[in-house]
Tab-separated table of C-alpha atoms and ligand atoms in Angstrom:
chain	number	residue	atom	x	y	z
D	1	MET	CA	-108.739	132.791	124.032
D	2	LYS	CA	-110.134	135.428	126.351
D	3	LEU	CA	-111.995	138.348	124.847
D	4	GLU	CA	-112.998	141.366	126.866
D	5	GLY	CA	-115.114	144.244	125.764
D	6	GLY	CA	-118.009	146.516	126.430
D	7	CYS	CA	-120.166	149.308	125.117
D	8	TYR	CA	-119.129	152.785	124.010
D	9	CYS	CA	-119.890	154.436	127.377
D	10	GLY	CA	-118.513	151.664	129.587
D	11	ALA	CA	-121.750	150.966	131.492
D	12	VAL	CA	-121.866	147.386	130.198
D	13	ARG	CA	-118.801	145.118	130.175
D	14	TYR	CA	-118.361	141.461	129.270
D	15	VAL	CA	-115.821	138.682	129.126
D	16	ALA	CA	-115.912	135.808	126.637
D	17	GLU	CA	-113.600	132.843	127.084
D	18	GLY	CA	-113.202	129.940	124.717
D	19	GLU	CA	-112.429	129.332	121.094
D	20	PRO	CA	-114.503	131.186	118.507
D	21	MET	CA	-116.977	128.778	116.881
D	22	MET	CA	-117.222	131.035	113.836
D	23	LYS	CA	-115.786	134.344	112.713
D	24	ALA	CA	-117.759	135.905	109.926
D	25	GLN	CA	-119.285	138.921	108.296
D	26	CYS	CA	-123.045	139.139	107.916
D	27	HIS	CA	-124.573	141.105	105.069
D	28	CYS	CA	-128.209	140.726	106.116
D	29	ARG	CA	-130.536	143.704	105.987
D	30	GLU	CA	-131.109	143.540	109.752
D	31	CYS	CA	-127.394	143.802	110.514
D	32	GLN	CA	-127.147	146.826	108.233
D	33	TYR	CA	-129.320	148.808	110.640
D	34	ILE	CA	-127.004	147.993	113.514
D	35	SER	CA	-123.641	148.187	111.765
D	36	GLY	CA	-124.231	151.522	110.078
D	37	GLY	CA	-124.687	149.954	106.679
D	38	SER	CA	-121.638	147.775	106.255
D	39	PRO	CA	-121.501	144.043	106.896
D	40	ASN	CA	-121.576	143.190	110.595
D	41	MET	CA	-118.347	141.571	111.837
D	42	PHE	CA	-118.957	139.009	114.535
D	43	ALA	CA	-117.371	136.209	116.536
D	44	VAL	CA	-119.526	133.331	117.757
D	45	MET	CA	-118.341	132.451	121.269
D	46	PRO	CA	-119.465	129.544	123.465
D	47	VAL	CA	-122.144	130.662	125.897
D	48	ALA	CA	-120.458	128.784	128.773
D	49	GLY	CA	-117.521	131.184	128.748
D	50	PHE	CA	-119.543	134.356	128.386
D	51	SER	CA	-120.720	136.670	131.125
D	52	TYR	CA	-121.461	140.300	131.735
D	53	THR	CA	-119.022	141.706	134.284
D	54	LYS	CA	-120.556	145.154	134.639
D	55	GLY	CA	-124.064	146.420	134.082
D	56	ALA	CA	-126.685	144.583	132.107
D	57	PRO	CA	-127.923	145.116	128.586
D	58	LYS	CA	-131.489	145.613	127.489
D	59	THR	CA	-132.714	142.956	125.135
D	60	PHE	CA	-134.851	143.280	122.045
D	61	THR	CA	-136.625	140.502	120.173
D	62	ARG	CA	-138.869	141.116	117.193
D	63	GLY	CA	-142.358	139.728	117.629
D	64	ASP	CA	-143.360	139.753	113.984
D	65	ILE	CA	-141.001	137.142	112.505
D	66	GLU	CA	-140.415	133.444	113.098
D	67	GLN	CA	-137.359	132.358	115.084
D	68	PRO	CA	-136.297	135.920	115.887
D	69	VAL	CA	-132.874	136.569	117.349
D	70	THR	CA	-132.492	138.515	120.593
D	71	ARG	CA	-130.263	141.565	120.423
D	72	GLU	CA	-128.566	142.954	123.514
D	73	PHE	CA	-127.600	146.602	123.799
D	74	CYS	CA	-126.605	149.273	126.317
D	75	THR	CA	-129.509	151.405	127.524
D	76	GLU	CA	-127.200	154.370	128.124
D	77	CYS	CA	-125.302	154.699	124.854
D	78	GLY	CA	-127.202	152.334	122.574
D	79	THR	CA	-124.221	150.200	121.582
D	80	HIS	CA	-125.324	146.819	120.314
D	81	LEU	CA	-123.100	144.193	121.931
D	82	ALA	CA	-124.348	140.711	121.223
D	83	THR	CA	-126.988	138.588	119.557
D	84	LEU	CA	-128.547	135.345	120.770
D	85	ARG	CA	-130.034	132.898	118.293
D	86	PRO	CA	-132.744	130.444	119.459
D	87	GLY	CA	-131.288	126.948	119.903
D	88	LEU	CA	-127.671	128.055	119.540
D	89	PRO	CA	-125.632	127.748	122.771
D	90	ALA	CA	-123.467	130.682	121.803
D	91	VAL	CA	-123.137	134.412	121.997
D	92	ILE	CA	-122.710	136.270	118.740
D	93	LEU	CA	-120.374	139.103	119.683
D	94	LYS	CA	-119.971	142.280	117.692
D	95	VAL	CA	-116.270	142.707	117.025
D	96	GLY	CA	-116.403	146.490	117.348
D	97	THR	CA	-117.200	146.121	121.055
D	98	LEU	CA	-113.960	144.271	121.841
D	99	ASP	CA	-111.371	146.255	123.779
D	100	ASP	CA	-108.967	145.150	121.064
D	101	PRO	CA	-110.873	144.446	117.846
D	102	GLY	CA	-107.577	143.304	116.344
D	103	LEU	CA	-107.890	140.067	118.302
D	104	PHE	CA	-110.637	139.113	115.845
D	105	GLY	CA	-108.079	138.550	113.114
D	106	THR	CA	-110.083	138.162	109.937
D	107	PRO	CA	-113.524	136.781	109.140
D	108	GLN	CA	-113.613	133.273	107.658
D	109	LEU	CA	-116.794	133.557	105.646
D	110	ALA	CA	-119.558	135.870	104.497
D	111	ILE	CA	-123.207	135.058	105.173
D	112	PHE	CA	-126.565	136.402	103.983
D	113	THR	CA	-125.060	137.791	100.803
D	114	VAL	CA	-128.639	137.750	99.492
D	115	ASP	CA	-128.882	141.212	101.082
D	116	LYS	CA	-125.415	142.379	100.021
D	117	GLN	CA	-125.188	146.014	98.940
D	118	PRO	CA	-123.008	147.193	96.032
D	119	PHE	CA	-120.690	148.953	98.473
D	120	HIS	CA	-120.093	145.843	100.605
D	121	HIS	CA	-116.717	144.194	100.215
D	122	ILE	CA	-116.058	140.448	100.266
D	123	PRO	CA	-112.346	139.576	100.023
D	124	GLU	CA	-111.469	137.464	97.015
D	125	GLY	CA	-111.552	133.758	97.778
D	126	MET	CA	-113.651	134.078	100.917
D	127	PRO	CA	-116.407	131.452	101.100
D	128	SER	CA	-119.744	133.206	100.901
D	129	PHE	CA	-123.287	132.031	101.370
D	130	GLU	CA	-126.616	133.475	100.286
D	131	ARG	CA	-128.014	132.684	103.707
D	132	MET	CA	-126.588	130.452	106.453
D	133	PRO	CA	-124.102	127.754	105.409
D	134	GLN	CA	-125.582	124.240	105.533
D	135	ARG	CA	-124.435	122.189	108.500
M	1	ZN	ZN1	-123.058	152.121	127.024
M	2	ZN	ZN1	-126.967	139.710	109.888
């Protein structure tokens, strides 16, 4: 599939082609800052099919934790677009930045439920994991 999207102001645009490697919701404390408090909905897309087509994001990587992820966001409007995880040849796309978030369908699993808040919703029957699922 081909996913297109960008930030809130339109300064940064991307295209992601390929099949999603994972579609999930993340309940971790870090994602709560970026999502507004709810679980973060994301699609993991192969890095080979991903590129920025307009503008370029600023990146942020925490220096105080081991194996930090890199988060990419628009310098103009602050929209967080994507996350890169060390060693993972993929782009973790935030579903809210898709031109048509409906293309996401539904998440397949919930991760980092260790940080789940009482107001977070996990659909009944959805596989959920305290941290990352074992490979
Ligand atoms: Zn923007
Ligand atoms: Zn998270």
